[in-house]
Amino acid sequence: MTRSQIEYILALAKLESFGKAAKACFVTQSTLSAMVAKVEEQIGITLFNRKTRPVSLTPQGERVVKVLKSIYREYQVFDEVVNEIKGYDVGDLSIACIPTVAPYLYPLILNEMSRKHSEINFTIHELTTENIIEEIIAGDIDVGIVSIPLEHEELKEYDLYVEDFLLYDCGNTSKSSKFKVSDIDLERLWLMEEGHCMRNQVGKICELRQLKKINGNLTYNCGSIFTLIEMVKMNKGVTLLPRLALANNTQIQEHNIYNILAPVPSRKIGIVTHKNYVKKGMLSDLIQIIKDAVEGFLPKNTSEQAIFKPLR
Amino acid sequence: MTRSQIEYILALAKLESFGKAAKACFVTQSTLSAMVAKVEEQIGITLFNRKTRPVSLTPQGERVVKVLKSIYREYQVFDEVVNEIKGYDVGDLSIACIPTVAPYLYPLILNEMSRKHSEINFTIHELTTENIIEEIIAGDIDVGIVSIPLEHEELKEYDLYVEDFLLYDCGNTSKSSKFKVSDIDLERLWLMEEGHCMRNQVGKICELRQLKKINGNLTYNCGSIFTLIEMVKMNKGVTLLPRLALANNTQIQEHNIYNILAPVPSRKIGIVTHKNYVKKGMLSDLIQIIKDAVEGFLPKNTSEQAIFKPLR
DNA sequence: TTCGTGTCATCGCTTTTTTCGATAAAGTTA
DNA sequence: TAACTTTATCGAAAAAAGCGATGACACGAA
């Protein structure tokens, strides 16, 4: 059982096609077919069902592939360690971030990351929490930036910062500048569309009182936070915006931003990786860069305020 | 980097000799030498210092070997899973147990284990906690039965049972049959010799009052619990014996055994394995067999009494 | 049914890798 | 220095991995 054989099997399990897997592994289809067959023969277990279209894993194959993934991961660790010993700072790093954080966080950190690690190929994604979890487990993404805690079995979480929400009300008629969560007019509340954790966060904050209304005919689901802001602006609506959305942002009319009185709603943003992840050096560096980058934009001491767990 | 190359390097790191490592891997010395050299060349890191006698790991080698051990472990998991899928119940299982538990526990479980898993080769050891930890980390022993908690970074613990201590006093002159720990006559107290965790357990129980006395000229260190019992008997001494020592034991004169009033001193016995250990099926089976075996011998509800952490 | 098409398996051959035995080189001990 | 032990190297042989071409098979369209 060689490392390449493991890679062939994992590629086949993922791509569900001998041809595609072969291409991905830079060998011919015949080689990959022969190698997979050879492993199956050696261990005496049929891993793939070739009669289905596309090719599928047998139940036994599922179990074996799971273990092979672990071996593969350890090999990756090995590569990392070798590179680290040799003082290299090379390889790939793919980062995914939820859409309500990405547009405000990425600009703050990407330049510094790419400058500090000029030999690393960074790949940036903007995905929902759900997709980030999937991709991390599949091994396609190294680190995710999401609202924590997720408390997922296969993942490991690292704190980044606590971000408070501000009230963005473009139809405020009262002269008061002090608002409580309970003052929010649910009739004019706008939310991100389903699948975005901020929908759940904001939904939860305003919840409890009358959750049904949120899905009522007055709410429109926005696919991006920019759209959300625009919709609120145009319709004299109201929503909660995370603090970082305010930084360096010309889209938002500042006079429509209101602080919320305690308990200030907030969310905790953190990094998640696979529990066996090991680009430790890179990870701790990334964490530090993010912490430094957001420091000036966030109020102090928000850490112990109400924190909402995303539902998805 | 093949699996065998990893095995060669690990063998060499362990045996510190190309010849011995080659023998252990069932290849010639030239093959092993060439393969190790080849890996070193491929990764561009010198792993071994050949000028020292015996051969030693370079600092970089230490780091690499650590990772290779992880890969090797995962390969072992792979083997396990393959065997499990194929319904085999084969392989080896080496169990180590502390000396104050071994003579009473092993007889209760070994027959059943070997009967249930007739194709497994069991190896039994009697070692101190310290040695068990070392051997588990080295990978030479699969499971250890010790007094827990150890809270060791590399190990994982599983509860087995809580065992209370009884007073064994061969020179009791008072007519009372009710004793408290504080009644123990330190002048006549006998302990296991250094290195046995029961020395620390019993020492701790009687401690605090006058720890110095324990190492005074009236205490003699016994290397086995049988010797300890004999010495106490012969010298009208006193000691604490774990409950299981009483079961099926003709050595102890029962009229010299006294219950101790609450708080009843006790120790928690558990299984420890390497944190990445995976003969899961075998392990859970072993745990169940042990729990069943000792159940009749132990009093109920001792679980939440004073538990003493072994110092070594 | 039959034909085409896409997909995987198989065959013979080449290249690469692993292993061996023998021997050279290096290091250690007496 | 000689004798001995240990590791490195060499050429040959055996094993394994890879390739291209072709065969086998399933599936849908004619």
XYZ file of C-alpha atoms (C1' of nucleotides) in Angstrom:
684
model
C 0.000 0.000 0.000
C 1.798 3.066 -1.239
C 1.027 6.693 -0.817
C 0.060 7.002 -4.467
C -2.309 4.076 -4.224
C -4.027 5.850 -1.368
C -4.286 8.966 -3.467
C -5.770 7.011 -6.353
C -8.429 5.507 -4.163
C -9.303 8.813 -2.537
C -9.482 10.508 -5.908
C -11.711 7.783 -7.245
C -13.942 7.917 -4.191
C -14.285 11.641 -4.655
C -14.579 11.980 -8.419
C -16.520 8.774 -8.930
C -14.855 8.096 -12.254
C -11.700 6.225 -13.118
C -10.970 8.563 -15.978
C -11.363 11.740 -13.981
C -9.482 10.335 -11.009
C -6.657 9.287 -13.305
C -6.464 12.764 -14.745
C -6.455 14.290 -11.291
C -3.601 12.014 -10.286
C -1.659 12.606 -13.494
C -1.606 8.960 -14.528
C -3.413 7.041 -17.233
C -6.751 5.443 -16.636
C -5.216 2.018 -17.008
C -2.698 2.652 -14.271
C -5.292 3.907 -11.867
C -7.630 1.070 -12.651
C -4.877 -1.478 -12.175
C -3.661 0.048 -8.934
C -7.110 0.242 -7.395
C -7.778 -3.334 -8.427
C -4.482 -4.369 -6.951
C -5.216 -2.835 -3.579
C -8.634 -4.427 -3.532
C -7.046 -7.758 -4.268
C -4.358 -7.323 -1.633
C -6.714 -6.461 1.179
C -9.367 -8.828 -0.090
C -12.111 -6.227 0.007
C -14.029 -4.773 -2.921
C -13.958 -1.045 -2.392
C -15.823 0.206 -5.428
C -18.978 -0.805 -7.141
C -18.161 -0.454 -10.818
C -21.569 -1.417 -12.065
C -23.227 1.715 -10.845
C -23.029 4.920 -12.780
C -21.206 6.813 -11.539
C -18.836 4.456 -9.757
C -19.706 4.226 -6.081
C -18.132 3.040 -2.863
C -19.244 -0.214 -1.326
C -20.189 -0.049 2.368
C -16.847 -1.628 3.211
C -15.207 0.836 0.884
C -16.711 3.701 2.848
C -15.045 2.478 6.000
C -11.713 1.869 4.343
C -11.714 5.248 2.638
C -12.282 6.898 5.974
C -9.103 5.335 7.316
C -7.184 6.089 4.150
C -8.127 9.715 4.568
C -6.494 9.655 7.985
C -3.334 8.180 6.560
C -3.384 10.752 3.798
C -3.753 13.527 6.315
C -0.748 12.276 8.244
C 1.262 12.236 5.050
C 0.310 15.849 4.558
C 1.521 16.597 8.048
C 4.741 14.904 7.106
C 5.104 17.178 4.090
C 4.459 20.178 6.274
C 7.052 19.187 8.815
C 9.635 18.523 6.143
C 9.017 21.917 4.616
C 9.125 23.572 7.981
C 12.418 21.922 8.878
C 13.857 23.060 5.611
C 12.682 26.550 6.397
C 10.367 26.651 3.443
C 7.173 28.576 3.537
C 5.481 27.006 0.568
C 2.284 25.251 -0.342
C -1.363 26.153 -0.517
C -3.801 27.639 1.906
C -7.470 27.830 1.114
C -9.568 30.000 3.351
C -13.337 30.176 3.397
C -15.324 32.861 5.127
C -19.020 33.434 5.676
C -20.505 36.116 3.396
C -21.375 38.546 6.170
C -17.766 38.658 7.287
C -15.826 38.116 4.081
C -16.219 41.495 2.359
C -15.141 43.360 5.473
C -12.452 41.007 6.757
C -10.679 39.835 3.635
C -9.557 43.323 2.579
C -8.061 43.837 6.012
C -5.858 40.741 5.975
C -5.164 39.443 2.499
C -2.470 41.913 1.595
C -0.512 41.207 4.714
C -0.886 37.457 4.405
C 0.264 37.357 0.818
C 3.124 39.715 1.570
C 4.326 37.714 4.550
C 4.007 34.384 2.783
C 4.809 35.180 -0.784
C 5.412 31.562 -1.722
C 2.044 30.348 -0.495
C -0.812 30.064 -2.934
C -3.858 31.478 -1.224
C -7.314 30.538 -2.350
C -10.229 32.546 -1.036
C -13.827 31.393 -0.765
C -17.068 32.922 0.369
C -19.390 30.175 1.578
C -22.111 29.549 4.091
C -21.222 27.871 7.363
C -22.813 24.660 6.186
C -20.715 24.527 3.050
C -17.563 25.470 4.918
C -18.039 22.539 7.260
C -18.547 20.172 4.348
C -15.499 21.369 2.501
C -13.240 21.267 5.521
C -14.257 17.699 6.204
C -13.758 16.818 2.559
C -10.293 18.328 2.838
C -10.881 20.903 0.126
C -10.573 23.867 2.438
C -7.978 24.376 5.128
C -9.477 26.986 7.388
C -12.938 28.438 7.775
C -13.885 31.752 9.302
C -17.339 31.420 10.777
C -19.512 32.357 13.696
C -18.626 30.032 16.536
C -19.239 27.866 18.462
C -20.115 25.147 15.995
C -19.115 22.311 18.296
C -18.695 19.931 15.430
C -17.125 16.559 16.133
C -14.577 16.693 13.345
C -13.611 20.327 13.706
C -11.473 22.397 15.983
C -12.281 26.010 16.830
C -10.108 28.990 17.593
C -11.438 32.314 18.864
C -10.836 35.397 16.761
C -12.995 38.220 18.030
C -16.431 39.150 19.313
C -18.351 41.448 17.054
C -21.352 43.418 18.233
C -24.366 44.246 16.132
C -25.539 47.778 15.451
C -28.988 48.890 14.538
C -29.339 50.184 10.997
C -32.684 51.925 10.777
C -33.467 54.003 7.736
C -36.993 54.788 8.814
C -36.532 55.885 12.378
C -39.009 58.576 13.314
C -38.388 58.850 17.039
C -35.751 61.328 18.060
C -34.180 58.964 20.580
C -30.756 57.616 19.771
C -30.934 54.931 22.417
C -32.392 51.633 21.318
C -33.023 48.310 22.838
C -33.446 45.107 20.883
C -37.077 45.043 21.908
C -37.623 48.385 20.180
C -36.976 46.895 16.760
C -39.965 47.164 14.497
C -40.438 43.647 13.217
C -42.724 44.907 10.506
C -39.787 46.586 8.819
C -37.095 44.019 9.677
C -34.950 42.710 6.848
C -32.829 39.580 7.051
C -30.278 37.639 5.066
C -31.782 34.730 3.175
C -31.930 31.188 4.516
C -28.573 29.463 4.831
C -26.739 32.499 6.103
C -25.907 32.233 9.729
C -26.479 35.938 10.228
C -30.128 35.333 9.456
C -30.264 33.054 12.439
C -28.194 35.340 14.573
C -30.302 38.392 13.915
C -33.414 36.259 13.929
C -32.513 34.932 17.326
C -31.744 38.335 18.724
C -35.113 39.680 17.732
C -36.723 36.324 18.262
C -38.639 35.110 21.202
C -41.053 37.964 20.947
C -42.599 36.882 17.683
C -40.517 34.610 15.568
C -43.245 33.953 13.038
C -43.262 37.491 11.828
C -39.738 37.174 10.595
C -40.863 34.938 7.816
C -43.938 36.992 7.203
C -44.669 38.963 4.068
C -42.694 41.960 5.190
C -39.352 40.248 5.203
C -37.405 39.802 2.068
C -34.431 37.496 1.933
C -31.164 38.979 0.825
C -28.368 36.903 -0.589
C -25.590 39.311 0.229
C -25.072 41.812 2.955
C -24.673 44.558 0.364
C -28.088 43.797 -1.038
C -29.464 43.719 2.467
C -28.116 47.170 3.191
C -29.503 48.515 -0.055
C -32.930 47.030 0.528
C -33.093 48.488 4.009
C -32.021 51.864 2.687
C -34.541 51.927 -0.136
C -37.464 50.705 1.933
C -36.948 52.657 5.100
C -36.345 49.306 6.730
C -34.364 48.175 9.697
C -31.792 45.463 10.316
C -28.862 44.615 12.508
C -25.408 44.979 11.019
C -22.184 43.545 12.386
C -19.712 46.149 13.557
C -17.135 45.413 10.874
C -19.651 46.294 8.174
C -19.307 49.871 9.349
C -15.588 50.090 8.918
C -14.398 51.682 5.711
C -17.832 51.487 4.282
C -19.325 54.185 2.109
C -22.488 52.269 1.437
C -23.989 52.887 4.827
C -25.455 56.224 5.845
C -23.934 56.731 9.238
C -26.763 58.814 10.583
C -29.000 55.789 10.370
C -26.730 53.721 12.609
C -27.751 53.420 16.222
C -26.048 51.796 19.153
C -28.040 49.229 21.017
C -28.291 49.376 24.773
C -27.115 46.458 26.875
C -27.494 43.610 26.510
C -25.675 44.359 23.283
C -26.260 41.581 20.776
C -23.057 40.140 19.392
C -21.560 37.172 17.660
C -18.242 35.464 18.108
C -16.177 34.974 15.009
C -13.603 32.218 14.995
C -11.495 29.972 12.848
C -12.363 26.352 12.353
C -10.124 23.672 10.918
C -10.246 19.949 10.696
C -9.352 18.525 14.112
C -6.225 16.937 12.663
C -5.191 20.049 10.798
C -1.554 20.911 11.037
C -0.379 23.932 9.128
C 0.088 25.184 12.652
C 2.581 27.857 11.838
C 0.424 29.320 9.130
C -2.670 29.050 11.287
C -1.313 30.884 14.290
C 0.039 33.528 11.986
C -3.338 33.960 10.332
C -5.061 34.195 13.686
C -2.685 36.887 14.831
C -3.030 38.891 11.641
C -6.812 38.817 11.879
C -6.813 39.773 15.545
C -4.496 42.675 14.863
C -6.449 43.754 11.813
C -9.836 43.990 13.494
C -8.641 45.340 16.794
C -9.095 48.997 15.972
C -12.574 48.518 14.599
C -14.148 46.713 17.501
C -15.128 48.074 20.899
C -13.226 46.702 23.859
C -14.726 44.287 26.326
C -17.476 42.870 24.240
C -16.194 39.430 24.955
C -18.614 38.494 27.681
C -21.779 39.894 26.243
C -24.646 37.906 24.847
C -23.342 35.529 22.251
C -25.609 33.789 19.835
C -25.006 30.389 18.429
C -25.711 30.120 14.711
C -28.256 27.489 13.944
C -26.617 26.404 10.722
C 7.735 7.364 0.764
C 6.418 3.865 1.152
C 5.081 2.104 4.188
C 8.141 -0.109 4.361
C 10.456 2.861 4.229
C 8.635 4.282 7.204
C 9.036 0.996 9.006
C 12.742 0.939 8.258
C 13.232 4.407 9.656
C 11.193 3.703 12.755
C 13.040 0.459 13.353
C 16.354 2.201 12.941
C 15.314 5.002 15.251
C 14.313 2.465 17.844
C 17.057 -0.124 17.557
C 19.818 2.359 16.796
C 21.580 -0.066 14.480
C 21.240 -0.681 10.763
C 21.926 -4.371 11.195
C 19.389 -4.909 13.957
C 16.789 -2.793 12.245
C 17.299 -4.756 9.038
C 16.823 -8.008 10.891
C 13.689 -6.703 12.556
C 12.300 -5.711 9.173
C 13.309 -8.973 7.521
C 15.487 -7.343 4.910
C 19.225 -7.199 4.417
C 21.304 -4.495 5.947
C 22.152 -3.142 2.514
C 18.513 -2.696 1.634
C 17.740 -0.881 4.830
C 20.779 1.313 4.515
C 19.942 2.178 0.942
C 16.303 2.887 1.661
C 17.027 5.118 4.619
C 19.615 6.966 2.582
C 17.142 7.321 -0.230
C 14.456 8.835 1.950
C 16.952 11.237 3.442
C 17.960 12.248 -0.040
C 14.395 12.649 -1.244
C 13.273 14.883 1.584
C 16.617 16.593 1.753
C 17.001 16.093 5.486
C 19.599 13.988 7.276
C 17.654 11.933 9.759
C 20.394 9.866 11.357
C 23.788 10.635 12.689
C 25.871 7.659 11.620
C 29.048 8.824 13.268
C 27.784 8.254 16.753
C 27.757 4.850 18.328
C 25.064 3.711 18.464
C 23.443 5.469 15.512
C 21.357 8.391 16.694
C 18.638 10.672 15.393
C 19.475 14.196 14.371
C 17.256 16.894 15.896
C 15.427 17.141 12.578
C 15.208 13.377 12.536
C 13.460 13.441 15.887
C 10.749 15.652 14.479
C 10.344 13.624 11.321
C 10.209 10.335 13.203
C 7.435 11.716 15.350
C 5.331 12.324 12.267
C 6.262 9.001 10.750
C 5.028 7.316 13.900
C 1.663 8.950 13.343
C 1.538 7.697 9.794
C 2.528 4.259 10.982
C -0.207 4.287 13.576
C -2.778 5.149 10.940
C -1.558 2.278 8.828
C -2.109 0.034 11.811
C -5.630 1.354 12.096
C -6.050 0.533 8.448
C -4.953 -3.047 9.101
C -7.387 -3.278 11.979
C -10.283 -2.003 9.933
C -9.500 -4.372 7.099
C -9.411 -7.298 9.496
C -12.591 -6.176 11.147
C -14.406 -5.867 7.844
C -13.272 -9.309 6.908
C -14.600 -10.560 10.206
C -11.224 -11.635 11.421
C -10.348 -11.496 15.053
C -6.602 -11.814 14.756
C -3.476 -10.045 15.829
C -1.717 -9.332 19.078
C -2.742 -7.676 22.281
C -0.239 -6.877 24.956
C -1.609 -5.886 28.320
C 0.365 -4.455 31.205
C -0.932 -4.184 34.736
C 0.443 -2.689 37.917
C 1.767 -5.310 40.389
C -0.795 -4.616 43.096
C -3.619 -5.385 40.708
C -2.140 -7.975 38.367
C -2.132 -11.100 40.596
C -5.758 -10.587 41.547
C -7.159 -9.322 38.263
C -5.397 -11.388 35.631
C -6.724 -14.723 36.905
C -10.251 -13.343 36.729
C -10.112 -12.299 33.098
C -7.448 -14.086 31.102
C -9.304 -17.331 30.577
C -12.328 -15.580 29.220
C -10.301 -13.280 26.991
C -8.306 -16.081 25.435
C -11.417 -18.196 25.009
C -13.375 -15.423 23.332
C -10.511 -14.378 21.084
C -8.729 -17.606 20.384
C -6.853 -16.193 17.400
C -5.374 -13.278 19.304
C -1.930 -13.610 20.798
C -2.082 -12.154 24.274
C 1.043 -10.940 26.008
C 0.836 -10.165 29.700
C 3.112 -7.825 31.635
C 3.414 -6.729 35.222
C 4.983 -3.282 35.347
C 4.949 -0.118 37.380
C 2.818 2.775 36.187
C 5.891 4.622 35.057
C 7.048 1.764 32.861
C 3.577 1.181 31.484
C 3.399 4.771 30.317
C 6.765 4.489 28.632
C 5.918 1.277 26.853
C 2.548 2.492 25.665
C 4.120 5.582 24.191
C 6.838 3.486 22.591
C 4.087 1.351 21.097
C 5.278 -1.841 22.734
C 2.195 -2.265 24.867
C -1.385 -1.806 23.759
C -3.298 -1.333 26.991
C -2.283 -0.595 30.538
C -4.269 -1.272 33.680
C -3.294 1.309 36.263
C -4.588 3.530 38.965
C -6.125 6.566 37.295
C -6.270 9.455 36.654
C -2.863 9.853 35.090
C -3.861 12.780 32.893
C -1.018 12.146 30.524
C -0.963 14.106 27.279
C -0.410 11.117 25.016
C -2.738 8.716 26.753
C -6.434 8.107 26.931
C -8.129 6.738 30.033
C -11.134 4.526 30.529
C -12.729 3.833 33.908
C -12.860 0.251 35.128
C -13.789 0.210 38.794
C -13.232 1.880 42.143
C -11.522 -0.314 44.679
C -11.582 0.467 48.378
C -8.763 -0.260 50.780
C -9.129 -2.455 53.851
C -7.059 -2.371 56.966
C -4.863 -5.410 57.450
C -3.634 -5.301 61.015
C -1.874 -8.342 62.444
C -1.057 -6.698 65.735
C -4.345 -5.147 66.730
C -4.839 -5.181 70.465
C -7.947 -3.084 70.785
C -11.181 -5.006 70.686
C -12.846 -2.506 68.390
C -13.548 -3.570 64.850
C -14.220 -0.038 63.673
C -11.213 1.860 62.394
C -10.559 5.192 60.937
C -7.549 6.036 58.800
C -6.292 8.242 61.597
C -6.164 5.226 63.912
C -3.422 3.569 61.879
C -0.263 3.077 63.888
C 2.409 4.589 61.683
C 5.079 2.897 63.773
C 3.985 -0.453 62.416
C 2.987 0.638 58.893
C 4.393 -1.315 55.941
C 4.419 -0.093 52.387
C 5.276 -1.246 48.902
C 8.710 -0.131 47.751
C 9.348 3.028 45.767
C 8.019 2.983 42.239
C 4.784 1.232 43.087
C 1.847 3.510 42.910
C 0.230 1.776 45.877
C 3.045 3.082 48.032
C 1.949 6.560 47.144
C -1.714 5.758 47.483
C -1.372 4.266 50.929
C 1.244 6.823 51.833
C -1.121 9.585 50.854
C -4.003 8.115 52.758
C -2.016 7.954 55.978
C -0.043 11.005 55.036
C -0.473 14.523 56.152
C -0.211 13.547 59.779
C 3.438 12.633 59.661
C 4.760 11.764 56.281
C 8.356 11.553 57.434
C 7.683 8.559 59.598
C 6.744 6.482 56.576
C 10.287 6.505 55.401
C 11.650 6.070 58.906
C 13.453 3.053 60.162
C 10.276 1.171 60.921
C 9.127 0.861 57.366
C 10.472 -1.752 55.058
C 9.871 -1.620 51.352
C 8.234 -4.593 49.734
C 8.601 -5.357 46.047
C 5.475 -7.418 45.753
C 2.157 -7.345 47.455
C 2.636 -10.969 48.528
C 5.836 -10.067 50.306
C 4.109 -7.103 51.851
C 1.362 -9.290 53.239
C 3.895 -11.770 54.610
C 5.980 -9.075 56.251
C 2.943 -7.558 57.921
C 1.842 -10.969 59.119
C 5.240 -11.913 60.531
C 5.881 -8.600 62.251
C 2.485 -7.878 63.710
C 2.439 -4.944 61.309
C -0.302 -3.035 59.619
C -1.001 -1.971 56.063
C -3.821 -1.143 53.711
C -4.806 -3.764 51.161
C -6.929 -3.226 48.056
C -10.264 -5.024 48.139
C -9.438 -7.423 45.314
C -6.481 -8.791 47.288
C -9.062 -10.349 49.588
C -10.866 -12.248 46.885
C -9.872 -15.877 46.530
C -6.888 -15.335 48.682
C -5.679 -17.891 51.197
C -2.625 -15.908 52.168
C -4.500 -13.396 54.241
C -5.874 -14.200 57.682
C -9.368 -12.852 57.468
C -9.686 -12.095 61.160
C -6.992 -9.465 60.766
C -8.960 -7.578 58.132
C -10.892 -4.545 59.305
C -13.231 -2.236 57.481
C -12.372 1.405 57.577
C -14.988 3.953 58.495
C -15.892 6.707 56.079
C -14.202 8.374 54.408
C -13.199 5.016 53.052
C -9.903 5.283 51.219
C -10.056 3.959 47.682
C -8.377 4.035 44.326
C -9.795 4.094 40.844
C -8.492 1.470 38.475
C -8.718 2.136 34.771
C -7.371 1.263 31.381
C -5.004 3.548 29.558
C -4.059 3.356 25.903
C -2.290 5.610 23.514
C -4.621 8.422 22.529
C -4.675 7.186 18.940
C -5.223 3.581 19.905
C -7.756 1.781 17.805
C -8.283 -1.889 18.582
C -11.612 -0.497 19.663
C -13.525 -3.719 19.487
C -10.988 -5.572 21.541
C -10.730 -2.716 24.012
C -14.418 -2.382 24.729
C -14.620 -6.116 25.084
C -11.748 -6.149 27.556
C -13.317 -3.358 29.563
C -16.592 -5.211 29.770
C -14.946 -8.464 30.791
C -13.009 -6.757 33.562
C -16.058 -4.893 34.836
C -18.061 -8.090 34.916
C -15.253 -10.026 36.530
C -14.707 -7.699 39.478
C -18.312 -6.785 40.041
C -19.028 -9.444 42.627
C -15.942 -8.666 44.647
C -16.399 -4.961 45.118
C -18.874 -3.125 47.321
C -21.421 -0.996 45.514
C -21.332 2.757 45.439
C -17.715 3.331 46.196
C -17.432 5.424 43.106
C -17.706 8.796 44.731
C -15.506 8.243 47.730
C -12.085 9.680 48.264
C -9.947 8.868 45.270
C -6.237 9.207 45.390
C -4.105 10.119 42.497
C -0.929 8.062 42.225
C 2.146 10.191 42.207
C 4.021 8.000 39.770
C -32.300 -5.530 -32.067
C -28.218 -3.125 -33.395
C -25.196 0.484 -33.356
C -22.604 3.993 -31.246
C -20.700 5.936 -27.082
C -18.723 6.270 -22.807
C -16.496 3.709 -19.214
C -13.634 0.338 -17.035
C -10.566 -3.948 -17.432
C -6.838 -6.333 -19.510
C -2.581 -7.234 -22.130
C 2.154 -6.744 -23.451
C 5.875 -3.909 -22.942
C 9.022 -0.312 -20.803
C 10.695 2.144 -16.955
C 11.429 2.586 -12.256
C 12.020 0.848 -7.773
C 13.193 -2.451 -4.415
C 15.919 -6.040 -2.892
C 19.851 -9.025 -2.596
C 24.673 -10.739 -2.107
C 29.181 -9.394 -2.225
C 32.492 -6.202 -1.125
C 34.473 -1.775 0.009
C 34.956 1.725 3.386
C 34.801 3.529 7.843
C 34.985 3.280 12.681
C 36.141 0.778 17.040
C 38.797 -2.112 20.061
C 42.578 -4.689 21.475
C 48.461 -2.149 13.379
C 45.405 -5.979 13.237
C 41.023 -7.843 14.068
C 36.472 -6.851 14.348
C 32.128 -4.535 13.872
C 29.270 -1.571 11.416
C 27.669 1.087 7.471
C 27.947 2.323 2.404
C 28.160 1.045 -2.311
C 27.922 -1.823 -6.525
C 25.899 -4.699 -10.105
C 22.381 -7.932 -10.974
C 17.846 -9.711 -10.359
C 13.224 -9.446 -9.010
C 9.173 -6.741 -8.291
C 6.275 -2.985 -9.044
C 4.387 0.940 -11.422
C 3.428 3.023 -15.467
C 1.946 3.451 -20.483
C -0.680 2.790 -24.915
C -3.606 -0.094 -27.295
C -7.339 -2.893 -27.217
C -11.107 -5.668 -25.335
C -15.405 -6.032 -22.657
C -19.458 -4.199 -20.976
C -23.410 -1.239 -20.040
C -26.701 2.063 -21.713
C -29.342 4.886 -24.647
C -30.732 6.077 -29.463
C -32.100 4.636 -33.826
